[in-house]
CSV table of C-alpha atoms and ligand atoms in Angstrom, one decimal:
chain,number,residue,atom,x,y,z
A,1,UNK,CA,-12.2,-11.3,-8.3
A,2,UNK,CA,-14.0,-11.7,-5.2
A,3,UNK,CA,-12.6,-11.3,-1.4
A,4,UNK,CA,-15.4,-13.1,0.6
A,5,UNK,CA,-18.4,-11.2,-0.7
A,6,UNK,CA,-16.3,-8.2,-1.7
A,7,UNK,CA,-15.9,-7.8,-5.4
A,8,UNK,CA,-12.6,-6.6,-6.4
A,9,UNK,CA,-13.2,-5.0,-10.3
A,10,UNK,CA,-10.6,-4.7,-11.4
A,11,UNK,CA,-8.6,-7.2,-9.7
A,12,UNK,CA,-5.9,-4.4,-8.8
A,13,UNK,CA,-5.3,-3.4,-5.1
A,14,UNK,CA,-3.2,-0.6,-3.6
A,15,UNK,CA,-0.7,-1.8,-1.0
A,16,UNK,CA,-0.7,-0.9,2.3
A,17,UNK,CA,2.3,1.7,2.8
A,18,UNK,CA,2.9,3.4,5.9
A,19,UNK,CA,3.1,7.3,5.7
A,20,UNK,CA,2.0,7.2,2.0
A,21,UNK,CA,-1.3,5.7,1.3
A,22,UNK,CA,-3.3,8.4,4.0
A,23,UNK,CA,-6.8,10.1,3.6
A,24,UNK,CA,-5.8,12.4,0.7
A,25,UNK,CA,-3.7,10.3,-1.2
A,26,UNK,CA,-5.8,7.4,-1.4
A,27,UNK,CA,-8.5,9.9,-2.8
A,28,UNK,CA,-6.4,11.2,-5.5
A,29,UNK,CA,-5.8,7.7,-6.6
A,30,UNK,CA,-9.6,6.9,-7.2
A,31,UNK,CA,-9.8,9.8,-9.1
A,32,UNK,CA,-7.5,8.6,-12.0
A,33,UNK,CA,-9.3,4.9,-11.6
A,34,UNK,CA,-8.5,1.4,-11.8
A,35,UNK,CA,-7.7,0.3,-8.3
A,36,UNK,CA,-10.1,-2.7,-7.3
A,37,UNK,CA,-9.5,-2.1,-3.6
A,38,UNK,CA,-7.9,0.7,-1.6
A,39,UNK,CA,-5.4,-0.1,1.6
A,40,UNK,CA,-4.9,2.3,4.1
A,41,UNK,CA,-1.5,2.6,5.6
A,42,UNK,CA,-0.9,0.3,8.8
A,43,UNK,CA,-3.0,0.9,12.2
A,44,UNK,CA,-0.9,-0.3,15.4
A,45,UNK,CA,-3.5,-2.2,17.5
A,46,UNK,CA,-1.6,-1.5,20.9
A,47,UNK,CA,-2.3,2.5,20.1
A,48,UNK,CA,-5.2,2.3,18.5
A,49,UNK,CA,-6.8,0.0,21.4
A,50,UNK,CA,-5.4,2.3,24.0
A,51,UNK,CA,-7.4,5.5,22.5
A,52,UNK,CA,-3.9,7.0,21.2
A,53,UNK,CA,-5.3,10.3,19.4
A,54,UNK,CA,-3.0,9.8,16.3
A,55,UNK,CA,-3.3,6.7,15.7
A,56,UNK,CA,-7.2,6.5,15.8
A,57,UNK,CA,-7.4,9.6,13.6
A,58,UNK,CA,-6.0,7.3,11.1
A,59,UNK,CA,-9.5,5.2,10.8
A,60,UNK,CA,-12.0,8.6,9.6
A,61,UNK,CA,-12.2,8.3,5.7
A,62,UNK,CA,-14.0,9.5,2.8
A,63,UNK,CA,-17.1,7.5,1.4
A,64,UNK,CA,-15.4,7.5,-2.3
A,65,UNK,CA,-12.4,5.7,-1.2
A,66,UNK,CA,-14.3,2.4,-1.1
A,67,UNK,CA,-13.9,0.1,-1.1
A,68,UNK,CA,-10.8,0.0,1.5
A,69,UNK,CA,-9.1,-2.5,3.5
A,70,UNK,CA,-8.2,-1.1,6.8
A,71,UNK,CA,-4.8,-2.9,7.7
A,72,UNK,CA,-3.9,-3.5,11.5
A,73,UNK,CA,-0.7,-4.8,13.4
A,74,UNK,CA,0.1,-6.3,16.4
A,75,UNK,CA,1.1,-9.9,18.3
A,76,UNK,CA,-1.7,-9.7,20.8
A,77,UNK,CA,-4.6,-11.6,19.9
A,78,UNK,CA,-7.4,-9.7,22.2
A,79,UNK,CA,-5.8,-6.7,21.5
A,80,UNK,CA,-5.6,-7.3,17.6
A,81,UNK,CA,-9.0,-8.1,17.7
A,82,UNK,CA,-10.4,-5.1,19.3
A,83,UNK,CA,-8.7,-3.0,16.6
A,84,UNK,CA,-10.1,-5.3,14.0
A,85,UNK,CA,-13.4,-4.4,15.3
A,86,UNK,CA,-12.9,-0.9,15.4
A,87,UNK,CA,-11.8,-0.7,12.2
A,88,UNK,CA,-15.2,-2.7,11.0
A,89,UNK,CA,-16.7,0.1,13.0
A,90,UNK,CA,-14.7,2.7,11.1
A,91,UNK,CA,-16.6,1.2,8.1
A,92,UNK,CA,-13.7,-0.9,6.7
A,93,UNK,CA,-14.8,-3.0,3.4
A,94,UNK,CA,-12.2,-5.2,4.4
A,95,UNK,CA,-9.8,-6.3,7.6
A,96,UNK,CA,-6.4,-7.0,6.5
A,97,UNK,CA,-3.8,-8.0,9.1
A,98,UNK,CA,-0.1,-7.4,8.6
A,99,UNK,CA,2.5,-10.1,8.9
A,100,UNK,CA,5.2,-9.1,6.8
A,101,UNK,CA,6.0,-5.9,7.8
A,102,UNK,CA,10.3,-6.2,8.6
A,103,UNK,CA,10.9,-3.2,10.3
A,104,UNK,CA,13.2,-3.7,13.6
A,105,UNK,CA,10.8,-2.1,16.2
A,106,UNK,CA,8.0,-3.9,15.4
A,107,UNK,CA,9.5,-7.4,14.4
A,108,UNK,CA,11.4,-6.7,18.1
A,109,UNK,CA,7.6,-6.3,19.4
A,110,UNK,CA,6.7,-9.8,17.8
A,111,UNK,CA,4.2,-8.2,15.3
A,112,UNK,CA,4.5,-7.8,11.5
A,113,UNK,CA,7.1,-10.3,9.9
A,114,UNK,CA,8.1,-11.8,13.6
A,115,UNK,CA,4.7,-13.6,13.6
A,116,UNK,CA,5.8,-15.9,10.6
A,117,UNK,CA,8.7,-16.7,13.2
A,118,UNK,CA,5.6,-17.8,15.7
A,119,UNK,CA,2.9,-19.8,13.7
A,120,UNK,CA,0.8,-20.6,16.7
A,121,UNK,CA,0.6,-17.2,17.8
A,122,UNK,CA,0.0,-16.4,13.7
A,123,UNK,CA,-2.9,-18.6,14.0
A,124,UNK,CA,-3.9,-17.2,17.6
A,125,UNK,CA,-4.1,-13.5,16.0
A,126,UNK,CA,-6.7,-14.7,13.0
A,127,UNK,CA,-8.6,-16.6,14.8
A,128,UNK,CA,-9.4,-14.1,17.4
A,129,UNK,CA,-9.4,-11.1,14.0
A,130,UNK,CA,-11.6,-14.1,12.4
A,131,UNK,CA,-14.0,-14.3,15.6
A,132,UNK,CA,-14.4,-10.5,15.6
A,133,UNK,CA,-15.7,-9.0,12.5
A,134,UNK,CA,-17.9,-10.1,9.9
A,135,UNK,CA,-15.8,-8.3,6.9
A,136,UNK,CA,-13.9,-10.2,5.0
A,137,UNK,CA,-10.5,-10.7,6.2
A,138,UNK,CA,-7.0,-10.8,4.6
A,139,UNK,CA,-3.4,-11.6,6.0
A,140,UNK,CA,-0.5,-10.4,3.9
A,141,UNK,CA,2.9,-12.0,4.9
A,142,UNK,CA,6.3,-12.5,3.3
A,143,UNK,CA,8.4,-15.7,2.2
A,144,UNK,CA,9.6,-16.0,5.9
A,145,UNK,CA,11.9,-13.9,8.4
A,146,UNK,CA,15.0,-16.1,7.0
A,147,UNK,CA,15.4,-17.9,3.2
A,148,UNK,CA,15.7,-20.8,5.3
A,149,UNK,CA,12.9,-20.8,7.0
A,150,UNK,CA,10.4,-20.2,4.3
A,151,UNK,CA,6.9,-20.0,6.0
A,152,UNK,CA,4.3,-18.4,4.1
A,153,UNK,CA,3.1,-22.1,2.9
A,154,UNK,CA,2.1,-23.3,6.2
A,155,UNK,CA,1.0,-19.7,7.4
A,156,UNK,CA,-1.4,-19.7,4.0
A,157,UNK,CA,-2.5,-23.0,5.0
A,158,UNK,CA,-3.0,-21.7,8.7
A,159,UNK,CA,-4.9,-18.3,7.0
A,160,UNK,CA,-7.2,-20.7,5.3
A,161,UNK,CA,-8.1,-23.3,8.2
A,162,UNK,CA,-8.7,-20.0,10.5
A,163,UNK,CA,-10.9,-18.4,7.7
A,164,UNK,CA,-9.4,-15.9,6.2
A,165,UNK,CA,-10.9,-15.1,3.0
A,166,UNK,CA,-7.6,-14.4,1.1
A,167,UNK,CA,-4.3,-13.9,1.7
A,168,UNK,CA,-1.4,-11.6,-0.3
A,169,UNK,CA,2.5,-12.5,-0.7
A,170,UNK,CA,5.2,-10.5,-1.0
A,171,UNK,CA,8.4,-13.1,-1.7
A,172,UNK,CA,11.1,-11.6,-0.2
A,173,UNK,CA,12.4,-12.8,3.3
A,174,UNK,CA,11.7,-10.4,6.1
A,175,UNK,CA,15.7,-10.2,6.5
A,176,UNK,CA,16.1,-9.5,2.2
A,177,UNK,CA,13.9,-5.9,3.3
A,178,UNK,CA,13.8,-4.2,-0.4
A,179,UNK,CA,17.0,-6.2,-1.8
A,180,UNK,CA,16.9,-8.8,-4.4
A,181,UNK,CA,14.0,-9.3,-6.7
A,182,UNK,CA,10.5,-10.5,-5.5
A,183,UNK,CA,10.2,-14.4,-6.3
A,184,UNK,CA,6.7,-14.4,-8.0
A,185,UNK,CA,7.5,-18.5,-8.5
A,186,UNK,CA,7.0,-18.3,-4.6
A,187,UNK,CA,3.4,-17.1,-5.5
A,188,UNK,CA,2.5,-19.8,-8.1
A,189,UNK,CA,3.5,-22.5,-5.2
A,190,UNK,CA,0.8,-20.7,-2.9
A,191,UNK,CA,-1.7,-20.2,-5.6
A,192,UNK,CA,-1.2,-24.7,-5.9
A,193,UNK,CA,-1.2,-25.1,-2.5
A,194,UNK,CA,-4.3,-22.8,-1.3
A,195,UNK,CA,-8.0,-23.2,-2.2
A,196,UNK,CA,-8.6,-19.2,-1.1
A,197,UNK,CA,-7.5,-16.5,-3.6
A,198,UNK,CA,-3.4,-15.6,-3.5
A,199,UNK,CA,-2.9,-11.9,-4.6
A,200,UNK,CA,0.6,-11.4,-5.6
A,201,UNK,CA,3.0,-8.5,-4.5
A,202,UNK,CA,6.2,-6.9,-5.3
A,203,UNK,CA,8.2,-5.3,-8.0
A,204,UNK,CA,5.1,-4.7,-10.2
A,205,UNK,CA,6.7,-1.6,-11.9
A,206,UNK,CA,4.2,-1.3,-15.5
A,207,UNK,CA,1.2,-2.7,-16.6
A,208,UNK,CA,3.0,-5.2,-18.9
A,209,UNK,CA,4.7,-6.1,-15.1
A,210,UNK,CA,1.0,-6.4,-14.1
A,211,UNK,CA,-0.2,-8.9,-16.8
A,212,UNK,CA,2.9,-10.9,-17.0
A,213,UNK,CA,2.7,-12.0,-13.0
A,214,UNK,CA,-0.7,-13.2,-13.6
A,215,UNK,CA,0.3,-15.2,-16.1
A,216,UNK,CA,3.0,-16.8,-14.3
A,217,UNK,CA,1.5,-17.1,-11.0
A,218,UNK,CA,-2.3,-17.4,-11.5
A,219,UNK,CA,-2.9,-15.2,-8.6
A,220,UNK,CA,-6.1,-14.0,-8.1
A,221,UNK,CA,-5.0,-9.9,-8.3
A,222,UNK,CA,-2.4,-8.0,-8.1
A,223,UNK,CA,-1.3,-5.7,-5.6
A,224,UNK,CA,0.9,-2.3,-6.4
A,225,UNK,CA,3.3,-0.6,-3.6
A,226,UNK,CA,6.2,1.6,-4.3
A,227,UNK,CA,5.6,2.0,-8.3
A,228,UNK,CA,2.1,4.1,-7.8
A,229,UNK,CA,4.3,6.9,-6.0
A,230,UNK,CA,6.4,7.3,-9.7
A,231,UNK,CA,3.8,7.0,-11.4
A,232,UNK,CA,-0.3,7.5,-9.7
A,233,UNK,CA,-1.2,6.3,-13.4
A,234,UNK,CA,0.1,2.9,-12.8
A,235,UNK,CA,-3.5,1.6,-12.2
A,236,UNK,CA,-5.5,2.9,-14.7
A,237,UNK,CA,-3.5,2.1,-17.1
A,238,UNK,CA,-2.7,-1.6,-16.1
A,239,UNK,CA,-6.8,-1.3,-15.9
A,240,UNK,CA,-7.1,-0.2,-19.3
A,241,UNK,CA,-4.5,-2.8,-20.7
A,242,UNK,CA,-5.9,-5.6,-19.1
A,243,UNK,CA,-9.3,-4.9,-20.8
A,244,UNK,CA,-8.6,-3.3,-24.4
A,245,UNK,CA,-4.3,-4.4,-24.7
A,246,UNK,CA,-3.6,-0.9,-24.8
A,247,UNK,CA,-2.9,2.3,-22.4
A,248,UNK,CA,-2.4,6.1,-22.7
A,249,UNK,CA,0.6,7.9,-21.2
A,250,UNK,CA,-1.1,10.9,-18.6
A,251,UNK,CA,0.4,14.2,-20.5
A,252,UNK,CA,2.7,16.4,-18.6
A,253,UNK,CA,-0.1,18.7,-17.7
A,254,UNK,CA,-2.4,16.2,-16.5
A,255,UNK,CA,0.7,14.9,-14.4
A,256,UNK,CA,0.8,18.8,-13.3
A,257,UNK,CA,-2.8,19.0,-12.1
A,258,UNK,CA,-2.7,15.8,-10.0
A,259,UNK,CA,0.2,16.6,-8.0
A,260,UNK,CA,-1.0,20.3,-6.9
A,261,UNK,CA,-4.6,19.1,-6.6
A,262,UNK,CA,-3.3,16.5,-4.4
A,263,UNK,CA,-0.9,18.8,-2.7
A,264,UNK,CA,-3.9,21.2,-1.6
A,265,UNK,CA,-6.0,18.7,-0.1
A,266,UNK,CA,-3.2,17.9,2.1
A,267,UNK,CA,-2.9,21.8,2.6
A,268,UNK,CA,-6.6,21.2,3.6
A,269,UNK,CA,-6.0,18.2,5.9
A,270,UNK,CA,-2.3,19.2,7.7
A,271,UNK,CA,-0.6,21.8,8.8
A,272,UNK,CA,3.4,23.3,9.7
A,273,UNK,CA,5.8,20.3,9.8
A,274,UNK,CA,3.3,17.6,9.2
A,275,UNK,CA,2.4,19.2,5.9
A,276,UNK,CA,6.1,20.0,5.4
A,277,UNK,CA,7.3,16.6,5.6
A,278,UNK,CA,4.4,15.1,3.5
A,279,UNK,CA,5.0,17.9,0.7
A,280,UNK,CA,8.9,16.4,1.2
A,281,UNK,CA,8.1,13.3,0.5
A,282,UNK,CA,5.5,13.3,-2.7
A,283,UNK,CA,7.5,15.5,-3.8
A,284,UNK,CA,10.5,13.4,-4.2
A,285,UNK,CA,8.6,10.7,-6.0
A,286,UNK,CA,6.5,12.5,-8.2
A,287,UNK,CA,9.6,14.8,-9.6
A,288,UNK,CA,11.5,11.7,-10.4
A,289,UNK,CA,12.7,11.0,-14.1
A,290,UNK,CA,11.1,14.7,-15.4
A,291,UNK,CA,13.7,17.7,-16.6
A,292,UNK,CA,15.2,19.2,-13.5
A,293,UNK,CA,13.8,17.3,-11.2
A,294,UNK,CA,16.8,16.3,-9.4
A,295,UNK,CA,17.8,19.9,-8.8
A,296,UNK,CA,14.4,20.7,-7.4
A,297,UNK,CA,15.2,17.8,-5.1
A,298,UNK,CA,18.5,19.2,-4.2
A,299,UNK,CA,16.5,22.1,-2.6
A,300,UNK,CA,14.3,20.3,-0.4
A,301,UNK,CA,16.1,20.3,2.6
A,302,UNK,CA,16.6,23.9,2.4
A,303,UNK,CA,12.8,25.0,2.2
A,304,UNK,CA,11.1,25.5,5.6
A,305,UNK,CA,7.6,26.3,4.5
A,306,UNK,CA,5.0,24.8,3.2
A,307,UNK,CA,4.2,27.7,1.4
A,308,UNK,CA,7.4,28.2,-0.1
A,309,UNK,CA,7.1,24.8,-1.2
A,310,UNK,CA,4.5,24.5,-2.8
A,311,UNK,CA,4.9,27.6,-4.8
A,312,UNK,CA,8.4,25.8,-5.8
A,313,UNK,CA,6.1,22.4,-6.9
A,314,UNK,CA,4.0,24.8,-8.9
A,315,UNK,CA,6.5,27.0,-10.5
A,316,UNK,CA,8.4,23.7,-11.3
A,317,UNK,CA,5.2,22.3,-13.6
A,318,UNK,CA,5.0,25.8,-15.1
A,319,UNK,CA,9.0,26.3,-16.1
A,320,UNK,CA,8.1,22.1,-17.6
A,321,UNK,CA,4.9,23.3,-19.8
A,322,UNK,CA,6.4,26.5,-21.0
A,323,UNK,CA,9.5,24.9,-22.0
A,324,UNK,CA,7.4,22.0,-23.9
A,325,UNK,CA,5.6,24.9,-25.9
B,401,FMN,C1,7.1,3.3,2.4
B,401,FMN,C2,6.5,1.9,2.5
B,401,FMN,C3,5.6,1.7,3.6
B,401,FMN,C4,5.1,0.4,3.7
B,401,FMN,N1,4.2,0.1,4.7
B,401,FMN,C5,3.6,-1.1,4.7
B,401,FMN,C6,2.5,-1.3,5.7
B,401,FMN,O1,2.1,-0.4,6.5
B,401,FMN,N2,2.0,-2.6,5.7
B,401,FMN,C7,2.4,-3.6,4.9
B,401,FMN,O2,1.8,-4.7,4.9
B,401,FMN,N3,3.3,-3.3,4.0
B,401,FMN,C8,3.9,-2.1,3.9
B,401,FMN,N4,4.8,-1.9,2.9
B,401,FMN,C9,5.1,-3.0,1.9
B,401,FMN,C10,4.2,-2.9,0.7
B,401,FMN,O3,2.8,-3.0,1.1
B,401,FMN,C11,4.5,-3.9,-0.4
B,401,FMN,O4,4.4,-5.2,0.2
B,401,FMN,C12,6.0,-3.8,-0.9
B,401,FMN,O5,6.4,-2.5,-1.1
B,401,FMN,C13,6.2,-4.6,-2.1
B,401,FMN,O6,5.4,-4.2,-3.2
B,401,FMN,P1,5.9,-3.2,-4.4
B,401,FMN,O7,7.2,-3.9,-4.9
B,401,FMN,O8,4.8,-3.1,-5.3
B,401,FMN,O9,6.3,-1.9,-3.7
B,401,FMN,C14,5.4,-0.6,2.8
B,401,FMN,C15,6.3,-0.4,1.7
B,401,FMN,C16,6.9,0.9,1.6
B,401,FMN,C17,7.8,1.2,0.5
């Protein structure tokens, strides 16, 4: 699959998740294989623009995450497109702009999923993205901010007329957030109406998932969010049964290995509470569904240090492979 001149092998792209899909993360993932494209977690365009530290030490990243779509937000056209432009500076493979996004603050700000409330200012934020880098450029949007004012046909239509080189849909309204069930029929109606490539999002939980909404939607590629934090495997083995029908199950000690390699290179890359809060989280997701896992869950709030909690991940994994022999 092709994004502009950007191939996409396989077609299989990482969704942009805020707080998840960072540096280290995104690294672990090309390591097990078969994501097409990377997506770095959001970049405001107000902070980055105004030289906010944090935000701009989002845009560093490693050469072997490539290729990655850097993913801004905003409602400011000139503002959006200065960020666009320093993220083709940051050596972005791809410029994806965010018009889905739900959350209050930033719908309140009229960015993310509050543009697809203001088409003319939709089409005012490509065209000045468009005008701005020479990437290729992507817009990923929902159904609408209400089921009754379904927009994502005219804003794909207004993607495509402003050049954008492909655009991804996640069918739920802004107001549904996470509820319901993702309407991939909404996908096959933008794959008719649009001559650029559609990639489809949401509730892709398997690689059977995977397969099945290309089938029913003809979209050009898929895109995976919240299932890759379950399971990091999700991809290579969609990748593997899109090309031979069949895909292997990691084994509990390969499983091991990625979650404390990728838990010392974000010992490498944070520090005190930042690191603390990252361990938190991974470490929710990965545990879920294995022996015990809920009870090492239980003690998350009570650990303090990163330390400590890592030594809990590890002795975790060991009490699991001991107990399997
Ligand atoms: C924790 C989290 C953070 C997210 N952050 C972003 C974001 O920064 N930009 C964006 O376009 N979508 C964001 N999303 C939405 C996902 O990219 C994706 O559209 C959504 O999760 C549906 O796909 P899934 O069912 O495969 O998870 C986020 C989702 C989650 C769960």
């Amino acid at each position: 699959m092709r994004i502009g001149t950007l191939s996409i092998e396989p077609p299989l792209i990482l969704a942009p998740m805020a707080g998840i899909t960072d540096s280290p993360f995104r690294r672990m993932l090309r390591r097990l294989g078969g994501v097409g494209l990377l997506t770095m977690e959001f970049v405001s365009s107000e902070a980055v623009t105004r030289g906010i530290e944090a935000e701009l030490a989002k845009l560093p990243f490693d050469p072997e995450e490539r290729p990655l779509a850097i993913q801004v937000y905003g409602s400011d056209p000139d503002r959006m497109a200065a960020a666009a432009r320093l993220a083709e500076r940051a050596g972005a493979d791809a410029v994806d702009i965010n018009m889905g996004c739900p959350s209050r603050p930033i719908v309140r700000n009229g960015a993310g999923a509050a543009l697809m409330g203001d088409l003319d200012r939709a089409r005012a934020v490509i065209r000045a993205v468009r005008d701005a880098v020479t990437v290729p450029l992507t817009v990923k949007f929902r159904l609408g901010l209400r089921e009754d004012d379904p927009a994502f046909l005219e804003l794909g239509a207004i993607a495509e007329e402003e050049g954008a080189d492909a655009v991804t849909l996640h069918p739920r309204t802004a107001r549904q957030q996470y509820s319901g069930s993702a309407d991939w029929a909404r996908i096959a109606e933008l794959v008719r109406a649009l001559s650029i490539p559609v990639v489809g999002n949401g509730d892709v939980r398997s690689p059977e998932d995977a397969c099945r909404m290309f089938g029913e939607t003809g979209c050009a590629a898929v895109m995976i969010g919240r299932a890759v934090l379950k399971d990091p495997w999700i991809f290579a083995k969609t990748a593997s049964f899109l090309e031979t029908g069949r895909w292997e199950e990691p084994s509990l000690e390969q499983r091991a290995a990625f979650v404390l390699d990728h838990f010392r290179l974000l010992a490498e890359e944070l520090e005190g509470r930042a690191l603390l809060h990252k361990l938190k989280v991974f470490t929710g997701k990965y545990t879920h569904g294995l022996p015990g896992g809920r009870e090492l869950r239980g003690r998350l709030d009570g650990i303090r240090d990163p330390g400590e909690l890592m030594a809990a991940v590890e002795s975790f994994f060991a009490r699991l492979l001991t107990g399997r022999r």
